[in-house]
CSV table of C-alpha atoms (C1' of nucleotides) in Angstrom, one decimal:
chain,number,residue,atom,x,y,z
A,1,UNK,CA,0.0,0.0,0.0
A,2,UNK,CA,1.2,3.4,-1.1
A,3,UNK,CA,1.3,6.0,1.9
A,4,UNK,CA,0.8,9.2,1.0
A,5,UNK,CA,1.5,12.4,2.7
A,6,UNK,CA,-1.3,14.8,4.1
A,7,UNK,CA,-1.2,16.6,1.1
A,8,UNK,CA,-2.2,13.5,-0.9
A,9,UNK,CA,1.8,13.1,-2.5
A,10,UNK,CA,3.4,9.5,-2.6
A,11,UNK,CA,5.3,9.2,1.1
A,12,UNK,CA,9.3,9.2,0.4
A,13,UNK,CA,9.8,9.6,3.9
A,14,UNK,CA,12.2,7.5,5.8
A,15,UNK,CA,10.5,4.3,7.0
A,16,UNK,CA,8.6,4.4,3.9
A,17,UNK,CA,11.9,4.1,1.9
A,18,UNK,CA,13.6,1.7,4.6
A,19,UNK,CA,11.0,-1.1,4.1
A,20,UNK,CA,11.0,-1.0,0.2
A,21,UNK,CA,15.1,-0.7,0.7
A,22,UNK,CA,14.8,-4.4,1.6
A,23,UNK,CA,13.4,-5.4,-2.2
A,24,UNK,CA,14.6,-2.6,-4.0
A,25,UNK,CA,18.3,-1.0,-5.1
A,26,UNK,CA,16.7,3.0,-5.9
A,27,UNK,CA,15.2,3.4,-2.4
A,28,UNK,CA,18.2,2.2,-0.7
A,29,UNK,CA,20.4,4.5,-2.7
A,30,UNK,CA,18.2,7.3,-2.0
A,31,UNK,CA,18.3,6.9,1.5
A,32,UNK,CA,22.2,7.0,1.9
A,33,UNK,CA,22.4,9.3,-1.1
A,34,UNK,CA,19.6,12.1,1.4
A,35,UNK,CA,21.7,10.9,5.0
A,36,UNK,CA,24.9,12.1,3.7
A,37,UNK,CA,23.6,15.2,1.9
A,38,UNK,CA,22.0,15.9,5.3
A,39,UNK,CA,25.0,15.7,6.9
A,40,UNK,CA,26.8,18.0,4.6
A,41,UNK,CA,24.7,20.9,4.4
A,42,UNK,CA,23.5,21.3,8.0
A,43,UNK,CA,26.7,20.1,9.5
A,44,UNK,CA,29.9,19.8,7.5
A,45,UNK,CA,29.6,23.1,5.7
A,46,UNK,CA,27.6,24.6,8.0
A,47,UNK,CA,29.7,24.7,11.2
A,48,UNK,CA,32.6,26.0,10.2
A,49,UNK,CA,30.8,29.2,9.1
A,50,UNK,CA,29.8,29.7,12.8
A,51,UNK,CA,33.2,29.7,14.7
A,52,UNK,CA,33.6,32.8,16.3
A,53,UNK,CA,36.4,35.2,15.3
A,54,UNK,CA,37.6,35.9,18.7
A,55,UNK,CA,36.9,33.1,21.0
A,56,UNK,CA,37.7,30.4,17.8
A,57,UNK,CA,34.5,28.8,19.2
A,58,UNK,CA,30.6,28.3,18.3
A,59,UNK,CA,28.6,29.6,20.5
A,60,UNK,CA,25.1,28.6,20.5
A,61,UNK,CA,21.9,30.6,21.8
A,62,UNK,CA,19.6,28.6,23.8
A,63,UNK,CA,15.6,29.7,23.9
A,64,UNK,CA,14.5,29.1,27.6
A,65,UNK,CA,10.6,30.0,26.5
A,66,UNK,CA,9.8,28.3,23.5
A,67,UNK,CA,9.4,24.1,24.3
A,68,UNK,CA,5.6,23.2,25.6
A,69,UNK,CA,7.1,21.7,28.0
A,70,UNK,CA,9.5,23.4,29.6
A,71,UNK,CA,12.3,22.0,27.5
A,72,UNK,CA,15.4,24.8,26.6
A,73,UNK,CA,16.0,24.8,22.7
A,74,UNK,CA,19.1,25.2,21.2
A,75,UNK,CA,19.5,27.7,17.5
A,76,UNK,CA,22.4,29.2,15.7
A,77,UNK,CA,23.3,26.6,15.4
A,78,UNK,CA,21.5,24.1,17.3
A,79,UNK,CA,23.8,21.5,19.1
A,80,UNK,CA,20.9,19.4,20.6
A,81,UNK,CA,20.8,17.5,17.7
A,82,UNK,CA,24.7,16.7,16.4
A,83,UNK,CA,24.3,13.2,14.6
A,84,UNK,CA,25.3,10.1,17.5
A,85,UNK,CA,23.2,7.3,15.7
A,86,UNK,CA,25.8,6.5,13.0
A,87,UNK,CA,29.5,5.9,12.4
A,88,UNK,CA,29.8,8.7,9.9
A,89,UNK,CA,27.4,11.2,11.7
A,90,UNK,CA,29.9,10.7,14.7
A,91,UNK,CA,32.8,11.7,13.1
A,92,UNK,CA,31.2,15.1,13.4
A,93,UNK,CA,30.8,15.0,16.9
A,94,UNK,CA,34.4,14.1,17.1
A,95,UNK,CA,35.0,17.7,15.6
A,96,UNK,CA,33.7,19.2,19.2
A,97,UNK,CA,37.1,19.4,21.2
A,98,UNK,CA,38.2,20.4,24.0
A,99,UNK,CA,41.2,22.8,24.6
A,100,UNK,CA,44.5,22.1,25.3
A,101,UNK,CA,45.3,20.5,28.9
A,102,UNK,CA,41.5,20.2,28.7
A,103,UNK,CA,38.8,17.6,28.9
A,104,UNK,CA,35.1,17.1,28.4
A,105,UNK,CA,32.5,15.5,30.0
A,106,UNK,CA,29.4,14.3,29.3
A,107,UNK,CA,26.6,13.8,32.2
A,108,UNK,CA,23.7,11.8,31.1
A,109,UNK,CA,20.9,11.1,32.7
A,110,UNK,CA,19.8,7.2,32.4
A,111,UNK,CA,15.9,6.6,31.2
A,112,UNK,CA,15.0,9.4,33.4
A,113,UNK,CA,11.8,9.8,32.1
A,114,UNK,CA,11.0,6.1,32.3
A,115,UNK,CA,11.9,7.0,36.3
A,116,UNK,CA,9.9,9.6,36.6
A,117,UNK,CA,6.1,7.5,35.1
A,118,UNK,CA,7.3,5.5,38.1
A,119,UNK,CA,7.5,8.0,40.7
A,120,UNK,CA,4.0,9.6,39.5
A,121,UNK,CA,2.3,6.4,38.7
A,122,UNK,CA,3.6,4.8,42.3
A,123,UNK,CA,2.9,1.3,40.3
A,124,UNK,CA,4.9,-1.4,42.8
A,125,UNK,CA,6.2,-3.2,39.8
A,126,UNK,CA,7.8,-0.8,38.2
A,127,UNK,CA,9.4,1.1,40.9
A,128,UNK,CA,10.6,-2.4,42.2
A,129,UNK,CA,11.8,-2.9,38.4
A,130,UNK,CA,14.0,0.3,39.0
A,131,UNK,CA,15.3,-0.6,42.1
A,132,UNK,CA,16.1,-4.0,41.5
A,133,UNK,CA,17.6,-4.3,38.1
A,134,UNK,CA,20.4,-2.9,35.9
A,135,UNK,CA,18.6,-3.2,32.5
A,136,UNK,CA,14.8,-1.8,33.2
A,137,UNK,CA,14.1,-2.9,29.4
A,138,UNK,CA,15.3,-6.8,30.1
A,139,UNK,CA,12.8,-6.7,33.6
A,140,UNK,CA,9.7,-5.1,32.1
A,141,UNK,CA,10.5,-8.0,29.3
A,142,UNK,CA,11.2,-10.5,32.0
A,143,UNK,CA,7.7,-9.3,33.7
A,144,UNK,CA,5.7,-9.2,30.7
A,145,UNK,CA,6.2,-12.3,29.2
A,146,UNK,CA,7.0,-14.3,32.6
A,147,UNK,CA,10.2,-15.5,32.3
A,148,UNK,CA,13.7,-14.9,34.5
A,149,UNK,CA,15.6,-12.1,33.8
A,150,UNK,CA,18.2,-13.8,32.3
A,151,UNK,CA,15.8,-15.8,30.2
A,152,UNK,CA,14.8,-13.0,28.4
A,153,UNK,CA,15.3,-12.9,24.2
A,154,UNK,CA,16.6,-10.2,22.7
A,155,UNK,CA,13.2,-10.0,20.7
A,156,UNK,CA,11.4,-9.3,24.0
A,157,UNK,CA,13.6,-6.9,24.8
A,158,UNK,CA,13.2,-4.8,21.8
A,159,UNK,CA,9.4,-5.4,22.6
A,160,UNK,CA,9.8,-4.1,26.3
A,161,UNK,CA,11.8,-1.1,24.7
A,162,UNK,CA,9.2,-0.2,22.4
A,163,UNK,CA,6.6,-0.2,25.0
A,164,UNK,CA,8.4,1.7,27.9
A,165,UNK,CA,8.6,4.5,25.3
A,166,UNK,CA,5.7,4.3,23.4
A,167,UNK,CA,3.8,5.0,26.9
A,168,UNK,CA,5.9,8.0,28.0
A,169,UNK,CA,4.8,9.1,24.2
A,170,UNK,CA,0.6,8.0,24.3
A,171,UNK,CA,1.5,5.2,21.6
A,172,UNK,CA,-1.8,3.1,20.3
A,173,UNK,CA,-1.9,-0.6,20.0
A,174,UNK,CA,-1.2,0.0,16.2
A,175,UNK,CA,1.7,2.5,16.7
A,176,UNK,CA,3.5,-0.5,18.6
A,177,UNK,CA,2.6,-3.0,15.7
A,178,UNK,CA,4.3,-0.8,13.4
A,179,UNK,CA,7.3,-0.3,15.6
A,180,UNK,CA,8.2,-4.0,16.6
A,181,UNK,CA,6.8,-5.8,13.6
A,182,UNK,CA,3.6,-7.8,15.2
A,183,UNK,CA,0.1,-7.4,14.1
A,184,UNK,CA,-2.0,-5.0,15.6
A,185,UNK,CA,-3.6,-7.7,17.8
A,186,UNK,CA,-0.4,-9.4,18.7
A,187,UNK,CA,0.6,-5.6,20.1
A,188,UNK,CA,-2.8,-5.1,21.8
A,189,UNK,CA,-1.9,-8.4,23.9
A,190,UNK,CA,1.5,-7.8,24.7
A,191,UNK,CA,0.0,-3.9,25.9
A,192,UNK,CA,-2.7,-5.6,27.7
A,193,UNK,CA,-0.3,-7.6,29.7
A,194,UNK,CA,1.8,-4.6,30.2
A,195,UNK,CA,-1.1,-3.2,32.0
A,196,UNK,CA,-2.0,-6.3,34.3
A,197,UNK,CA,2.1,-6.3,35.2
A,198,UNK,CA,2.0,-3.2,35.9
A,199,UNK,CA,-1.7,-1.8,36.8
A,200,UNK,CA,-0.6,1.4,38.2
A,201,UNK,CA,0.6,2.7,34.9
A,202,UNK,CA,-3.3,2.7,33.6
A,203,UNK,CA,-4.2,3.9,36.8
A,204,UNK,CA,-2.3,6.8,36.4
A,205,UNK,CA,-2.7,7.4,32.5
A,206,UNK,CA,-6.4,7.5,33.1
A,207,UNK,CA,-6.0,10.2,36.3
A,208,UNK,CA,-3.8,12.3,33.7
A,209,UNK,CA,-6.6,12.1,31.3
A,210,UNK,CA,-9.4,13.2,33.4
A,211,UNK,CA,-7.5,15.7,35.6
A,212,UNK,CA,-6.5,17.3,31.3
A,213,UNK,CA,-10.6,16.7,30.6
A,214,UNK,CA,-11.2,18.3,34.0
A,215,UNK,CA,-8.7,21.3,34.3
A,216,UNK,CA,-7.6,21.9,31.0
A,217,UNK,CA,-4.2,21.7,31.8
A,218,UNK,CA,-1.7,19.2,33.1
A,219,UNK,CA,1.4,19.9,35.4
A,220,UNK,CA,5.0,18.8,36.2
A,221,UNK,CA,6.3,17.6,39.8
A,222,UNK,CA,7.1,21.1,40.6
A,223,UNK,CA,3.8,22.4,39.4
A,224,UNK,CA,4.6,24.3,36.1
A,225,UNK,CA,1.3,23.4,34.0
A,226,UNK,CA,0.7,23.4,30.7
A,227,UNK,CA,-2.8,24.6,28.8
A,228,UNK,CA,-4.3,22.2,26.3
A,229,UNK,CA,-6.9,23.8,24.6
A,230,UNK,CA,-7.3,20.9,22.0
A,231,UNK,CA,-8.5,18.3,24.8
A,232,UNK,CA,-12.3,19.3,24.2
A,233,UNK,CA,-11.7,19.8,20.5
A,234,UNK,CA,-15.0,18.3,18.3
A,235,UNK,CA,-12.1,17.1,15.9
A,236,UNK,CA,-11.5,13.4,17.2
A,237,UNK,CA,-7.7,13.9,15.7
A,238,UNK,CA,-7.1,17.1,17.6
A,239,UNK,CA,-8.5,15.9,20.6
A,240,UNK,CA,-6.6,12.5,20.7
A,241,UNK,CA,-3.6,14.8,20.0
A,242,UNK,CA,-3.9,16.5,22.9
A,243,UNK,CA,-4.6,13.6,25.0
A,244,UNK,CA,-1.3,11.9,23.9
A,245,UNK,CA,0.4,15.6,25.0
A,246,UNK,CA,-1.1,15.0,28.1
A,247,UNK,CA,0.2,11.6,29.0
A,248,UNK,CA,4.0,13.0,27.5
A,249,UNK,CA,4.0,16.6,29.2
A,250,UNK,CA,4.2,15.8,32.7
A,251,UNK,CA,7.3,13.3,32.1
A,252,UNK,CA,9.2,15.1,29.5
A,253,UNK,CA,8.5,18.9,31.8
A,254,UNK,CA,9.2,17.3,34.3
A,255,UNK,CA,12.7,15.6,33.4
A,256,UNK,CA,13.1,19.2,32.2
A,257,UNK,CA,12.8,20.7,35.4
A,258,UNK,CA,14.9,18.3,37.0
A,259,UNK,CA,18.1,19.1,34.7
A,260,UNK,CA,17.2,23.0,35.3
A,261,UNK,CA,17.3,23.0,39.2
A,262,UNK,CA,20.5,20.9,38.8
A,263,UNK,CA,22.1,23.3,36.2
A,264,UNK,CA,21.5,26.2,38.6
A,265,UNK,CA,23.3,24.1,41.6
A,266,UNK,CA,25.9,23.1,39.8
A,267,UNK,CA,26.6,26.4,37.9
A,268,UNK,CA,26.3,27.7,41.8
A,269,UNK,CA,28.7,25.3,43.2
A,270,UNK,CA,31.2,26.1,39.9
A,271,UNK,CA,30.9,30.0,40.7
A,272,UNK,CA,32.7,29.4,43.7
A,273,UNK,CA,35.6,29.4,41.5
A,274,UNK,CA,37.5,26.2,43.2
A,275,UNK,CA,36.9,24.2,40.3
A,276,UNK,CA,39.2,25.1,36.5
A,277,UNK,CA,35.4,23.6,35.1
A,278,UNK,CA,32.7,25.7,32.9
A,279,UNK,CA,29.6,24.1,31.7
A,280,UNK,CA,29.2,24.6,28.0
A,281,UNK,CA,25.9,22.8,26.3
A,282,UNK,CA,22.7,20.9,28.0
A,283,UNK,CA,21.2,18.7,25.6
A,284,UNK,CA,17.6,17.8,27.5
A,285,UNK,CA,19.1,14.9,29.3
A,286,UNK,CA,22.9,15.7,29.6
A,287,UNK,CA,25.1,18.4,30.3
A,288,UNK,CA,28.5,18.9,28.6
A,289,UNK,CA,31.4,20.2,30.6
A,290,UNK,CA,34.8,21.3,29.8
A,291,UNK,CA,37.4,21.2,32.4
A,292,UNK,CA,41.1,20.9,33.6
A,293,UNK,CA,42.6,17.2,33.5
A,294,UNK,CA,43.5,18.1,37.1
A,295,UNK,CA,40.2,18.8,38.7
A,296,UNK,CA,38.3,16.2,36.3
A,297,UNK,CA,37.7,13.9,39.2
A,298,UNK,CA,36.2,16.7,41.5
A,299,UNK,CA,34.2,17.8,38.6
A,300,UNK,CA,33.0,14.0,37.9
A,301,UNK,CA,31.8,14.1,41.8
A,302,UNK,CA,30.6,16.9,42.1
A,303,UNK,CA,28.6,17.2,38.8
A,304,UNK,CA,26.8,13.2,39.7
A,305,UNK,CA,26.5,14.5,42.9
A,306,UNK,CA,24.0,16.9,42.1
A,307,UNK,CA,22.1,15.9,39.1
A,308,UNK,CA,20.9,12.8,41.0
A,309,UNK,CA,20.0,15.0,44.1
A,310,UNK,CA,18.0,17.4,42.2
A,311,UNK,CA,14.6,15.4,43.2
A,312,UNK,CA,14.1,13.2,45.6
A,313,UNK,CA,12.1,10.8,43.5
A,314,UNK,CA,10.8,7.4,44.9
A,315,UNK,CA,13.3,5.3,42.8
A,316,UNK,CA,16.9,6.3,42.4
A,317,UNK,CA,18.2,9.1,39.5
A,318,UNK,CA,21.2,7.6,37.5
A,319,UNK,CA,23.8,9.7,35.7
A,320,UNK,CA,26.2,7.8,33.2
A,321,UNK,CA,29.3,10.3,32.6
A,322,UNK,CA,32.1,10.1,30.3
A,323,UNK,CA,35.0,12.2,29.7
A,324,UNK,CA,37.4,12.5,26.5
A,325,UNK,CA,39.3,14.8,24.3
A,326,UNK,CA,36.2,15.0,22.1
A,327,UNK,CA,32.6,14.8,22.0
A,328,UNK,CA,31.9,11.5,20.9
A,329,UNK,CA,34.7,9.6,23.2
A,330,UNK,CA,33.0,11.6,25.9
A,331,UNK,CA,30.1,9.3,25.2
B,1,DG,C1',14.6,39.2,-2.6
B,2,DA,C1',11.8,38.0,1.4
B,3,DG,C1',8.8,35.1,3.7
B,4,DG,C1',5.8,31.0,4.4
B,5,DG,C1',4.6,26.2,4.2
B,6,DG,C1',5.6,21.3,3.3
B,7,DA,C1',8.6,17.5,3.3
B,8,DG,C1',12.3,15.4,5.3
B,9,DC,C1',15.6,14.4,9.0
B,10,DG,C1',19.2,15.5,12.8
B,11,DC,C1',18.7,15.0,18.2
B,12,DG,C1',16.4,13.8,23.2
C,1,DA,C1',-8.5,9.1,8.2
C,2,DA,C1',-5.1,8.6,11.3
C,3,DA,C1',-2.6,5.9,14.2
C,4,DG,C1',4.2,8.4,19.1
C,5,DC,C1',6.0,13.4,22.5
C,6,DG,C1',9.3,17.7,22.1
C,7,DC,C1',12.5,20.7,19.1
C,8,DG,C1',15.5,23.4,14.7
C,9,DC,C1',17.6,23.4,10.0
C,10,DT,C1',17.8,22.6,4.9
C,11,DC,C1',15.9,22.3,0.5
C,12,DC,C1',12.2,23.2,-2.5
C,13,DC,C1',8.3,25.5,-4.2
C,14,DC,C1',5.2,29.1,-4.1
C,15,DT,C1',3.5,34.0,-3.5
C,16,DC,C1',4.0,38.8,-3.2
DNA sequence: GAGGGGAGCGCG
DNA sequence: AAAGCGCGCTCCCCTC
């Protein structure tokens, strides 16, 4: 079946391409053919243009009133979306370096939005999942389709995966078919045991809904709301929109306001001027530091230290950090 | 030549 | 008919 966009044109988006890329040379050739020209023009020719004169850096601006939901964004240029996913997209992350004598690091938060559904929805399961395991993917697998942890497939994995996200995101029975190749009714299942494993999650997904169908709004931990105006809409598509904003909102703000309270501590602590550190980029779940190889293990300390204390959430926070001479070894 | 919208795609 | 949240940038086409 041809998809077609909203304006009635022949989809050549890129899962559209990918799947006929399996029977077919031209969509295949298309799809490296568009990856790399995306990577010239936005990238490779582009950043170069924006080193500045005096500081022989590129400095970006971020926006702290434009995301929904509380999010900062990042323009001219943006670096919250330099390529990770592939080998050649990497080797321009590799062009980020540190100065001489100098290191960076990367703080990352780990599935901290995945933390905070569990903290809001108080399900048992779940939070026990956090506490207990190392891989929260492999135990929601191990949960849903009743086997031991270290019985799980790596198919049920990806299938665990695909539903921890898809719920942070309001994903539909057929969203998750699509994703993790099953029939619509095969996802509906696996969903439905989701919910039984973990009943909580429902629980709280339907509060969210009625408190957005109630108020009009929804809110973060820390109380910043946001207005949906859609969630009465008469147009079904609108409406289910909005109701899928309201399930996200609440994590993604709130895993927003988490890295802003712990920016301000640490940018606090750093200001006391013990520490040859500066904080250069946050990039929604990670913060990018540059800093002396001397003080790099007071700065790996004190920078975990604070990002995991900057909620007291009812499962732990995690922070994965890495340090190295560029970008992508940081990772 | 400027500005807007659509399509597509980079990131979390 | 659509079906998964939040962004910004480039290319292309169109209008003024």
């Amino acid at each position: 079946m041809l998809k077609k966009t909203k304006t009635g044109q022949p989809s050549t988006a890129e899962p559209v391409l990918a799947e006929l890329a399996q029977d077919y040379e031209l969509p295949r050739v298309i799809l490296e053919q568009r990856s790399l020209a995306k990577l010239k023009s936005t990238y490779t020719d582009k950043l170069p243009l924006q080193v500045n004169a005096n500081t022989g850096r590129i400095h970006s601006t971020f926006q702290q009133a434009v995301a929904a939901t509380g999010r900062l964004s990042s323009t001219d240029p943006n670096l919250q979306n330099i390529p990770i996913r592939t080998a050649e997209g990497r080797r321009v992350r590799q062009a980020f370096v540190s100065a001489p004598d100098m290191l960076l690091l990367a703080a990352d938060y780990s599935q901290v939005e995945l933390r905070i559904m569990a903290h809001l929805s108080q399900d048992p399961g779940l939070l026990k999942a956090f506490s207990s395991a190392q891989d929260v993917h492999r135990a929601t697998a191990a949960d849903v389709f009743g086997v031991a942890l270290d019985e799980v497939t790596g198919e049920q994995r990806r299938s665990a995966k695909a539903i921890n996200f898809g719920l942070i995101y309001g994903m539909s029975a057929f969203g998750l078919a699509n994703q993790i190749g099953v029939s619509r009714g095969e996802a509906g299942e696996t969903i439905e045991r989701y919910f039984e494993k973990y009943p909580g999650v429902r629980t709280y997904m339907d509060e969210t809904q009625a408190l957005a169908d109630e108020k009009g709004y929804v809110e973060t931990l820390f109380g910043r709301r946001l207005y949906l105006p859609d969630i009465h809409a008469g147009n079904g598509m609108l409406r289910k929109a909005a109701q899928r904003t309201a399930i996200n909102a609440p994590m993604q703000g709130t895993a927003a306001d988490i890295i802003k309270r712990a920016m301000i501590d640490i940018q606090n602590w750093l200001n006391e001027g013990s520490i040859d550190a500066r904080m250069l980029l946050q990039v929604h779940d990670e913060l990018v530091f540059e800093v002396s190889e001397r003080d790099l293990p007071l700065l790996v300390d004190g920078v975990r230290f604070r990002m995991v204390s900057a909620a007291a959430l009812d499962v732990p926070l995690v922070v994965d950090i890495g340090t190295g001479k560029n970008w992508d070894e940081a990772h």
